């Protein structure tokens, strides 16, 4: 997967705050001032534990959610606060693939209708949309003759292929894939990852690949961004982040990924984090990772570290007062 220099997507200081439930509880800052870019044709992996804000980030990018603050720029245009009518042309370019393929497909619609729907919304005729749906089924490895079947007649992997075909219908340039393989068996996961890589090569797609499984992200992405409690704590080239993580949280996550070599697996040090992530409704002061960080010092409890270049000679950014030396 290769990338060009110009960012296709630019996310700057984006925040998402949800109101407290029934107006009584404290507001929840699910995403807290994150910034990153995705270049045309590249894959950025967005990783972190459940509830860290990565799915909310994906939904803001495709504008299923409107950010509370900050800016999202797509192809040079600020899309952060576009109204529904203004979003229609954007939907051609920005699409989403969801985690659970069956629950994201309408069980009462045929595959023809599911895949053709984005084209009908964009004003294509029913005949054109059906013809394109059959072509897309073939492109993602489904049998076009099955076009009039319903989602329950397909396996989980096939249903995810239908979801991918639907996302491709309007010819997007960027796809936000939110845990696209985590609901699938391991053998099927590899098939879907292979399909996404082939489609990227053939169609020049960019992906924001959201996942909690670092092994999958390592395979598919060019760069990786690590999220913790609504903030990005490390972002950089995949090989460098995976081989020499600079943030203590990245190190802990990677230390839990099984190694293929049993001897190396026996020898390596596992970093166990204390406790669960704090609630985004009541984040700790300073560095929000400090209650779980084995390297925390006094300054960490009061002063939040900024995301900054922390490794000389690399475009890697780390939010830590005491990043690891590579
Ligand atoms: Fe740990 Fe302090 Fe770095 Fe936060 S700033 S990750 S608490 S060392």
mmCIF file of C-alpha atoms and ligand atoms in Angstrom:
data_model
loop_
_atom_site.group_PDB
_atom_site.id
_atom_site.type_symbol
_atom_site.label_atom_id
_atom_site.label_comp_id
_atom_site.label_asym_id
_atom_site.label_seq_id
_atom_site.Cartn_x
_atom_site.Cartn_y
_atom_site.Cartn_z
ATOM 1 C CA UNK A 1 0.000 0.000 0.000
ATOM 2 C CA UNK A 2 1.495 3.303 -0.975
ATOM 3 C CA UNK A 3 0.619 6.831 -0.011
ATOM 4 C CA UNK A 4 0.833 10.183 -1.754
ATOM 5 C CA UNK A 5 2.030 13.343 0.013
ATOM 6 C CA UNK A 6 -1.213 15.373 0.094
ATOM 7 C CA UNK A 7 -3.626 14.462 2.898
ATOM 8 C CA UNK A 8 -7.022 13.399 1.646
ATOM 9 C CA UNK A 9 -8.422 13.720 5.158
ATOM 10 C CA UNK A 10 -7.234 16.096 7.845
ATOM 11 C CA UNK A 11 -8.595 15.956 11.406
ATOM 12 C CA UNK A 12 -7.643 18.913 13.615
ATOM 13 C CA UNK A 13 -8.321 19.238 17.362
ATOM 14 C CA UNK A 14 -11.596 17.337 17.020
ATOM 15 C CA UNK A 15 -13.724 16.854 20.108
ATOM 16 C CA UNK A 16 -17.008 15.023 20.651
ATOM 17 C CA UNK A 17 -18.915 15.653 23.865
ATOM 18 C CA UNK A 18 -22.153 13.788 24.548
ATOM 19 C CA UNK A 19 -24.636 15.252 27.020
ATOM 20 C CA UNK A 20 -25.123 13.378 30.300
ATOM 21 C CA UNK A 21 -27.977 10.895 30.379
ATOM 22 C CA UNK A 22 -31.404 12.486 31.116
ATOM 23 C CA UNK A 23 -29.650 15.819 31.617
ATOM 24 C CA UNK A 24 -28.432 14.917 35.117
ATOM 25 C CA UNK A 25 -25.139 13.066 34.659
ATOM 26 C CA UNK A 26 -21.933 14.862 33.656
ATOM 27 C CA UNK A 27 -21.253 15.282 29.925
ATOM 28 C CA UNK A 28 -19.010 12.626 28.393
ATOM 29 C CA UNK A 29 -16.064 13.765 26.315
ATOM 30 C CA UNK A 30 -15.741 10.678 24.101
ATOM 31 C CA UNK A 31 -13.121 12.274 21.837
ATOM 32 C CA UNK A 32 -10.829 14.925 23.262
ATOM 33 C CA UNK A 33 -8.980 17.107 20.751
ATOM 34 C CA UNK A 34 -7.498 14.587 18.335
ATOM 35 C CA UNK A 35 -5.505 15.394 15.192
ATOM 36 C CA UNK A 36 -4.306 13.154 12.359
ATOM 37 C CA UNK A 37 -4.210 12.877 8.586
ATOM 38 C CA UNK A 38 -4.920 10.181 6.021
ATOM 39 C CA UNK A 39 -3.248 10.422 2.589
ATOM 40 C CA UNK A 40 -4.895 9.248 -0.633
ATOM 41 C CA UNK A 41 -4.328 5.524 -1.083
ATOM 42 C CA UNK A 42 -2.955 4.828 2.405
ATOM 43 C CA UNK A 43 -4.296 2.916 5.397
ATOM 44 C CA UNK A 44 -4.182 4.478 8.825
ATOM 45 C CA UNK A 45 -4.898 2.024 11.641
ATOM 46 C CA UNK A 46 -6.740 3.470 14.642
ATOM 47 C CA UNK A 47 -6.316 1.212 17.667
ATOM 48 C CA UNK A 48 -7.207 1.211 21.341
ATOM 49 C CA UNK A 49 -9.317 -0.519 23.959
ATOM 50 C CA UNK A 50 -13.093 -0.655 23.794
ATOM 51 C CA UNK A 51 -14.633 2.728 24.660
ATOM 52 C CA UNK A 52 -11.538 4.800 23.796
ATOM 53 C CA UNK A 53 -13.446 6.867 21.215
ATOM 54 C CA UNK A 54 -12.217 5.252 18.017
ATOM 55 C CA UNK A 55 -15.678 4.356 16.657
ATOM 56 C CA UNK A 56 -16.992 7.825 17.536
ATOM 57 C CA UNK A 57 -14.050 9.226 15.570
ATOM 58 C CA UNK A 58 -14.988 7.103 12.540
ATOM 59 C CA UNK A 59 -18.608 8.225 12.722
ATOM 60 C CA UNK A 60 -17.590 11.877 12.827
ATOM 61 C CA UNK A 61 -15.393 11.464 9.756
ATOM 62 C CA UNK A 62 -18.254 10.098 7.648
ATOM 63 C CA UNK A 63 -20.440 12.732 9.331
ATOM 64 C CA UNK A 64 -22.903 10.359 10.959
ATOM 65 C CA UNK A 65 -22.001 12.549 13.954
ATOM 66 C CA UNK A 66 -21.206 16.263 13.993
ATOM 67 C CA UNK A 67 -18.063 17.129 15.992
ATOM 68 C CA UNK A 68 -18.509 19.389 19.013
ATOM 69 C CA UNK A 69 -15.298 21.271 18.206
ATOM 70 C CA UNK A 70 -12.348 21.167 15.821
ATOM 71 C CA UNK A 71 -12.308 20.648 12.056
ATOM 72 C CA UNK A 72 -12.513 17.731 9.645
ATOM 73 C CA UNK A 73 -11.219 18.601 6.181
ATOM 74 C CA UNK A 74 -11.815 16.239 3.274
ATOM 75 C CA UNK A 75 -10.065 16.927 -0.043
ATOM 76 C CA UNK A 76 -9.413 20.505 1.006
ATOM 77 C CA UNK A 77 -12.976 21.259 2.179
ATOM 78 C CA UNK A 78 -14.084 21.696 5.780
ATOM 79 C CA UNK A 79 -16.921 19.198 6.237
ATOM 80 C CA UNK A 80 -17.222 19.493 10.023
ATOM 81 C CA UNK A 81 -20.588 21.229 10.112
ATOM 82 C CA UNK A 82 -22.173 20.605 6.702
ATOM 83 C CA UNK A 83 -25.961 20.236 6.767
ATOM 84 C CA UNK A 84 -27.718 17.063 5.552
ATOM 85 C CA UNK A 85 -28.410 18.504 2.076
ATOM 86 C CA UNK A 86 -24.759 19.530 1.693
ATOM 87 C CA UNK A 87 -23.575 16.096 2.808
ATOM 88 C CA UNK A 88 -25.247 14.241 -0.087
ATOM 89 C CA UNK A 89 -22.417 14.703 -2.638
ATOM 90 C CA UNK A 90 -19.874 13.904 0.090
ATOM 91 C CA UNK A 91 -21.503 10.516 0.719
ATOM 92 C CA UNK A 92 -20.226 9.396 -2.704
ATOM 93 C CA UNK A 93 -16.640 9.828 -1.565
ATOM 94 C CA UNK A 94 -16.777 8.829 2.101
ATOM 95 C CA UNK A 95 -18.205 5.471 3.051
ATOM 96 C CA UNK A 96 -18.246 3.181 6.066
ATOM 97 C CA UNK A 97 -18.001 -0.565 6.631
ATOM 98 C CA UNK A 98 -19.451 -1.746 9.944
ATOM 99 C CA UNK A 99 -18.411 -4.380 12.446
ATOM 100 C CA UNK A 100 -21.347 -6.770 12.486
ATOM 101 C CA UNK A 101 -22.214 -7.488 8.866
ATOM 102 C CA UNK A 102 -25.597 -9.073 9.502
ATOM 103 C CA UNK A 103 -26.933 -6.385 11.819
ATOM 104 C CA UNK A 104 -25.778 -3.656 9.434
ATOM 105 C CA UNK A 105 -27.792 -5.144 6.522
ATOM 106 C CA UNK A 106 -31.565 -4.743 6.352
ATOM 107 C CA UNK A 107 -32.944 -8.329 6.647
ATOM 108 C CA UNK A 108 -36.049 -7.410 4.636
ATOM 109 C CA UNK A 109 -34.106 -6.158 1.612
ATOM 110 C CA UNK A 110 -32.551 -8.255 -1.142
ATOM 111 C CA UNK A 111 -28.832 -7.934 -1.812
ATOM 112 C CA UNK A 112 -29.711 -6.087 -5.020
ATOM 113 C CA UNK A 113 -31.562 -3.436 -3.029
ATOM 114 C CA UNK A 114 -28.929 -3.217 -0.275
ATOM 115 C CA UNK A 115 -26.026 -2.624 -2.672
ATOM 116 C CA UNK A 116 -28.027 -0.449 -5.082
ATOM 117 C CA UNK A 117 -29.504 1.786 -2.394
ATOM 118 C CA UNK A 118 -26.632 4.345 -2.265
ATOM 119 C CA UNK A 119 -26.889 4.660 -6.073
ATOM 120 C CA UNK A 120 -30.655 5.181 -5.979
ATOM 121 C CA UNK A 121 -30.134 7.903 -3.339
ATOM 122 C CA UNK A 122 -27.665 9.575 -5.708
ATOM 123 C CA UNK A 123 -30.297 9.603 -8.484
ATOM 124 C CA UNK A 124 -29.342 6.583 -10.631
ATOM 125 C CA UNK A 125 -32.132 4.624 -12.349
ATOM 126 C CA UNK A 126 -33.241 1.285 -10.880
ATOM 127 C CA UNK A 127 -31.891 -0.615 -13.911
ATOM 128 C CA UNK A 128 -28.483 1.093 -13.716
ATOM 129 C CA UNK A 129 -28.249 0.509 -9.975
ATOM 130 C CA UNK A 130 -29.120 -3.196 -10.304
ATOM 131 C CA UNK A 131 -26.540 -3.708 -13.060
ATOM 132 C CA UNK A 132 -23.885 -2.003 -10.941
ATOM 133 C CA UNK A 133 -24.877 -4.083 -7.894
ATOM 134 C CA UNK A 134 -24.250 -7.295 -9.866
ATOM 135 C CA UNK A 135 -20.839 -5.981 -10.996
ATOM 136 C CA UNK A 136 -19.933 -5.124 -7.413
ATOM 137 C CA UNK A 137 -20.943 -8.593 -6.211
ATOM 138 C CA UNK A 138 -18.483 -10.090 -8.678
ATOM 139 C CA UNK A 139 -15.803 -7.591 -7.637
ATOM 140 C CA UNK A 140 -16.009 -8.647 -3.963
ATOM 141 C CA UNK A 141 -16.104 -12.369 -4.733
ATOM 142 C CA UNK A 142 -19.856 -13.045 -4.524
ATOM 143 C CA UNK A 143 -21.931 -14.830 -7.153
ATOM 144 C CA UNK A 144 -23.954 -12.199 -9.061
ATOM 145 C CA UNK A 145 -26.755 -14.730 -9.645
ATOM 146 C CA UNK A 146 -27.439 -14.533 -5.867
ATOM 147 C CA UNK A 147 -28.481 -10.897 -6.230
ATOM 148 C CA UNK A 148 -32.114 -11.547 -5.255
ATOM 149 C CA UNK A 149 -31.291 -13.428 -2.049
ATOM 150 C CA UNK A 150 -31.678 -12.012 1.459
ATOM 151 C CA UNK A 151 -28.875 -11.416 4.010
ATOM 152 C CA UNK A 152 -29.763 -14.448 6.166
ATOM 153 C CA UNK A 153 -28.926 -16.707 3.194
ATOM 154 C CA UNK A 154 -25.247 -15.666 3.433
ATOM 155 C CA UNK A 155 -22.468 -16.567 5.902
ATOM 156 C CA UNK A 156 -20.852 -13.875 8.087
ATOM 157 C CA UNK A 157 -17.929 -13.478 5.686
ATOM 158 C CA UNK A 158 -20.236 -13.252 2.676
ATOM 159 C CA UNK A 159 -22.417 -10.720 4.502
ATOM 160 C CA UNK A 160 -19.335 -8.573 5.131
ATOM 161 C CA UNK A 161 -18.559 -8.795 1.402
ATOM 162 C CA UNK A 162 -22.080 -7.438 0.781
ATOM 163 C CA UNK A 163 -21.349 -4.574 3.202
ATOM 164 C CA UNK A 164 -18.092 -3.838 1.369
ATOM 165 C CA UNK A 165 -19.852 -3.967 -2.027
ATOM 166 C CA UNK A 166 -22.431 -1.481 -0.738
ATOM 167 C CA UNK A 167 -19.668 0.831 0.478
ATOM 168 C CA UNK A 168 -18.071 0.728 -2.995
ATOM 169 C CA UNK A 169 -21.270 1.464 -4.943
ATOM 170 C CA UNK A 170 -20.702 5.205 -5.282
ATOM 171 C CA UNK A 171 -16.959 4.975 -6.048
ATOM 172 C CA UNK A 172 -15.581 6.291 -2.731
ATOM 173 C CA UNK A 173 -11.993 7.436 -2.165
ATOM 174 C CA UNK A 174 -11.964 6.898 1.601
ATOM 175 C CA UNK A 175 -13.578 4.075 3.569
ATOM 176 C CA UNK A 176 -13.853 4.097 7.343
ATOM 177 C CA UNK A 177 -13.799 0.408 8.318
ATOM 178 C CA UNK A 178 -14.977 0.063 11.926
ATOM 179 C CA UNK A 179 -13.763 -3.307 13.271
ATOM 180 C CA UNK A 180 -14.581 -4.888 9.892
ATOM 181 C CA UNK A 181 -13.295 -8.374 10.774
ATOM 182 C CA UNK A 182 -13.660 -8.646 14.542
ATOM 183 C CA UNK A 183 -17.038 -10.433 14.365
ATOM 184 C CA UNK A 184 -15.670 -13.079 11.943
ATOM 185 C CA UNK A 185 -13.829 -16.389 12.385
ATOM 186 C CA UNK A 186 -10.036 -16.109 12.096
ATOM 187 C CA UNK A 187 -9.871 -17.895 8.715
ATOM 188 C CA UNK A 188 -12.600 -15.640 7.327
ATOM 189 C CA UNK A 189 -10.856 -12.568 8.756
ATOM 190 C CA UNK A 190 -7.841 -13.278 6.524
ATOM 191 C CA UNK A 191 -10.080 -13.549 3.448
ATOM 192 C CA UNK A 192 -11.751 -10.200 4.149
ATOM 193 C CA UNK A 193 -8.398 -8.524 4.842
ATOM 194 C CA UNK A 194 -7.058 -9.951 1.539
ATOM 195 C CA UNK A 195 -10.142 -8.598 -0.240
ATOM 196 C CA UNK A 196 -9.725 -5.125 1.273
ATOM 197 C CA UNK A 197 -6.043 -5.059 0.280
ATOM 198 C CA UNK A 198 -6.865 -6.096 -3.295
ATOM 199 C CA UNK A 199 -9.605 -3.481 -3.569
ATOM 200 C CA UNK A 200 -7.200 -0.845 -2.291
ATOM 201 C CA UNK A 201 -4.638 -1.746 -4.954
ATOM 202 C CA UNK A 202 -7.189 -1.881 -7.765
ATOM 203 C CA UNK A 203 -9.290 1.154 -6.811
ATOM 204 C CA UNK A 204 -6.730 3.383 -5.034
ATOM 205 C CA UNK A 205 -8.804 3.490 -1.843
ATOM 206 C CA UNK A 206 -7.699 5.049 1.428
ATOM 207 C CA UNK A 207 -8.802 3.306 4.633
ATOM 208 C CA UNK A 208 -9.183 4.412 8.199
ATOM 209 C CA UNK A 209 -9.029 0.926 9.709
ATOM 210 C CA UNK A 210 -10.435 0.902 13.238
ATOM 211 C CA UNK A 211 -9.646 -2.147 15.369
ATOM 212 C CA UNK A 212 -8.697 -3.355 18.819
ATOM 213 C CA UNK A 213 -6.719 -6.315 17.386
ATOM 214 C CA UNK A 214 -3.158 -5.086 16.871
ATOM 215 C CA UNK A 215 -2.194 -8.148 14.802
ATOM 216 C CA UNK A 216 -4.818 -7.321 12.173
ATOM 217 C CA UNK A 217 -3.861 -3.644 12.150
ATOM 218 C CA UNK A 218 -0.192 -4.525 11.726
ATOM 219 C CA UNK A 219 -1.016 -6.495 8.628
ATOM 220 C CA UNK A 220 -3.176 -3.903 6.858
ATOM 221 C CA UNK A 221 -1.965 -0.434 7.792
ATOM 222 C CA UNK A 222 0.836 1.872 6.646
ATOM 223 C CA UNK A 223 0.705 4.051 9.754
ATOM 224 C CA UNK A 224 -0.943 3.545 13.110
ATOM 225 C CA UNK A 225 -2.554 5.901 15.636
ATOM 226 C CA UNK A 226 -3.071 4.680 19.204
ATOM 227 C CA UNK A 227 -6.019 6.098 21.190
ATOM 228 C CA UNK A 228 -6.516 6.146 24.949
ATOM 229 C CA UNK A 229 -9.521 7.713 26.663
ATOM 230 C CA UNK A 230 -10.447 9.943 23.740
ATOM 231 C CA UNK A 231 -6.918 11.121 22.920
ATOM 232 C CA UNK A 232 -4.255 9.998 20.470
ATOM 233 C CA UNK A 233 -1.170 9.058 22.467
ATOM 234 C CA UNK A 234 1.103 7.895 19.636
ATOM 235 C CA UNK A 235 0.982 8.060 15.843
ATOM 236 C CA UNK A 236 3.602 7.074 13.321
ATOM 237 C CA UNK A 237 4.920 4.656 10.756
ATOM 238 C CA UNK A 238 3.684 1.139 11.482
ATOM 239 C CA UNK A 239 7.075 -0.572 11.464
ATOM 240 C CA UNK A 240 8.585 1.932 13.884
ATOM 241 C CA UNK A 241 5.628 2.001 16.257
ATOM 242 C CA UNK A 242 5.453 -1.801 16.366
ATOM 243 C CA UNK A 243 9.182 -2.390 16.747
ATOM 244 C CA UNK A 244 10.029 0.566 19.029
ATOM 245 C CA UNK A 245 6.878 1.912 20.732
ATOM 246 C CA UNK A 246 7.579 5.214 22.486
ATOM 247 C CA UNK A 247 4.437 5.631 24.628
ATOM 248 C CA UNK A 248 4.026 3.413 27.714
ATOM 249 C CA UNK A 249 0.455 2.562 26.702
ATOM 250 C CA UNK A 250 1.535 1.455 23.208
ATOM 251 C CA UNK A 251 4.241 -0.673 24.808
ATOM 252 C CA UNK A 252 1.703 -2.334 27.082
ATOM 253 C CA UNK A 253 -0.727 -3.040 24.230
ATOM 254 C CA UNK A 254 2.004 -4.519 22.043
ATOM 255 C CA UNK A 255 3.389 -6.633 24.871
ATOM 256 C CA UNK A 256 0.057 -8.503 24.923
ATOM 257 C CA UNK A 257 0.174 -9.423 21.205
ATOM 258 C CA UNK A 258 1.241 -13.092 20.816
ATOM 259 C CA UNK A 259 4.519 -13.621 18.933
ATOM 260 C CA UNK A 260 4.669 -16.314 16.225
ATOM 261 C CA UNK A 261 8.028 -17.632 17.553
ATOM 262 C CA UNK A 262 7.394 -19.669 20.769
ATOM 263 C CA UNK A 263 10.946 -19.056 22.064
ATOM 264 C CA UNK A 264 10.599 -15.284 21.636
ATOM 265 C CA UNK A 265 7.153 -15.470 23.216
ATOM 266 C CA UNK A 266 8.595 -17.173 26.337
ATOM 267 C CA UNK A 267 11.355 -14.591 26.732
ATOM 268 C CA UNK A 268 9.528 -11.365 26.163
ATOM 269 C CA UNK A 269 8.392 -9.108 28.980
ATOM 270 C CA UNK A 270 4.642 -8.592 29.392
ATOM 271 C CA UNK A 271 3.486 -5.251 30.742
ATOM 272 C CA UNK A 272 0.355 -5.582 32.864
ATOM 273 C CA UNK A 273 -1.688 -2.420 33.226
ATOM 274 C CA UNK A 274 -3.356 -1.743 36.550
ATOM 275 C CA UNK A 275 -7.145 -1.562 36.559
ATOM 276 C CA UNK A 276 -9.546 -0.628 33.788
ATOM 277 C CA UNK A 277 -9.570 2.580 31.746
ATOM 278 C CA UNK A 278 -11.225 5.418 33.731
ATOM 279 C CA UNK A 279 -14.653 6.652 32.669
ATOM 280 C CA UNK A 280 -14.586 9.357 29.982
ATOM 281 C CA UNK A 281 -17.215 11.119 32.142
ATOM 282 C CA UNK A 282 -14.607 11.622 34.882
ATOM 283 C CA UNK A 283 -11.125 11.492 33.316
ATOM 284 C CA UNK A 284 -8.119 11.838 35.633
ATOM 285 C CA UNK A 285 -6.285 15.203 35.611
ATOM 286 C CA UNK A 286 -2.977 15.656 33.804
ATOM 287 C CA UNK A 287 -2.032 12.663 31.675
ATOM 288 C CA UNK A 288 -5.210 10.559 31.690
ATOM 289 C CA UNK A 289 -3.065 7.416 31.564
ATOM 290 C CA UNK A 290 -1.201 8.229 34.810
ATOM 291 C CA UNK A 291 -3.260 5.995 37.175
ATOM 292 C CA UNK A 292 -2.227 2.962 35.091
ATOM 293 C CA UNK A 293 1.198 4.040 33.877
ATOM 294 C CA UNK A 294 4.264 2.242 35.295
ATOM 295 C CA UNK A 295 6.399 5.337 34.489
ATOM 296 C CA UNK A 296 4.143 8.018 36.008
ATOM 297 C CA UNK A 297 5.836 10.835 37.948
ATOM 298 C CA UNK A 298 4.563 13.943 39.755
ATOM 299 C CA UNK A 299 4.198 16.139 36.660
ATOM 300 C CA UNK A 300 2.040 13.452 34.988
ATOM 301 C CA UNK A 301 -0.700 13.958 37.613
ATOM 302 C CA UNK A 302 -1.141 17.656 36.868
ATOM 303 C CA UNK A 303 0.050 18.434 33.341
ATOM 304 C CA UNK A 304 -1.396 16.807 30.219
ATOM 305 C CA UNK A 305 1.364 16.004 27.705
ATOM 306 C CA UNK A 306 0.885 17.394 24.197
ATOM 307 C CA UNK A 307 1.179 15.190 21.104
ATOM 308 C CA UNK A 308 4.597 16.145 19.732
ATOM 309 C CA UNK A 309 7.507 14.852 17.700
ATOM 310 C CA UNK A 310 9.347 12.791 20.276
ATOM 311 C CA UNK A 311 11.716 10.639 18.237
ATOM 312 C CA UNK A 312 14.474 12.610 16.429
ATOM 313 C CA UNK A 313 14.503 11.977 12.685
ATOM 314 C CA UNK A 314 11.002 10.442 12.636
ATOM 315 C CA UNK A 315 7.581 11.891 11.847
ATOM 316 C CA UNK A 316 6.285 10.033 14.873
ATOM 317 C CA UNK A 317 4.289 11.946 17.478
ATOM 318 C CA UNK A 318 3.915 10.890 21.102
ATOM 319 C CA UNK A 319 1.896 12.377 23.985
ATOM 320 C CA UNK A 320 4.122 11.586 26.964
ATOM 321 C CA UNK A 321 6.420 13.602 29.240
ATOM 322 C CA UNK A 322 8.879 10.701 29.323
ATOM 323 C CA UNK A 323 8.696 8.794 26.024
ATOM 324 C CA UNK A 324 10.792 5.661 25.585
ATOM 325 C CA UNK A 325 14.064 6.073 23.711
ATOM 326 C CA UNK A 326 13.900 3.833 20.629
HETATM 327 FE FE1 LIG B 1 3.066 7.763 31.787
HETATM 328 FE FE2 LIG B 1 3.596 10.261 32.489
HETATM 329 FE FE3 LIG B 1 3.975 9.493 29.968
HETATM 330 FE FE4 LIG B 1 1.513 9.752 30.943
HETATM 331 S S1 LIG B 1 3.017 11.393 30.644
HETATM 332 S S2 LIG B 1 2.267 8.101 29.706
HETATM 333 S S3 LIG B 1 1.798 9.060 33.057
HETATM 334 S S4 LIG B 1 5.067 8.757 31.781
#
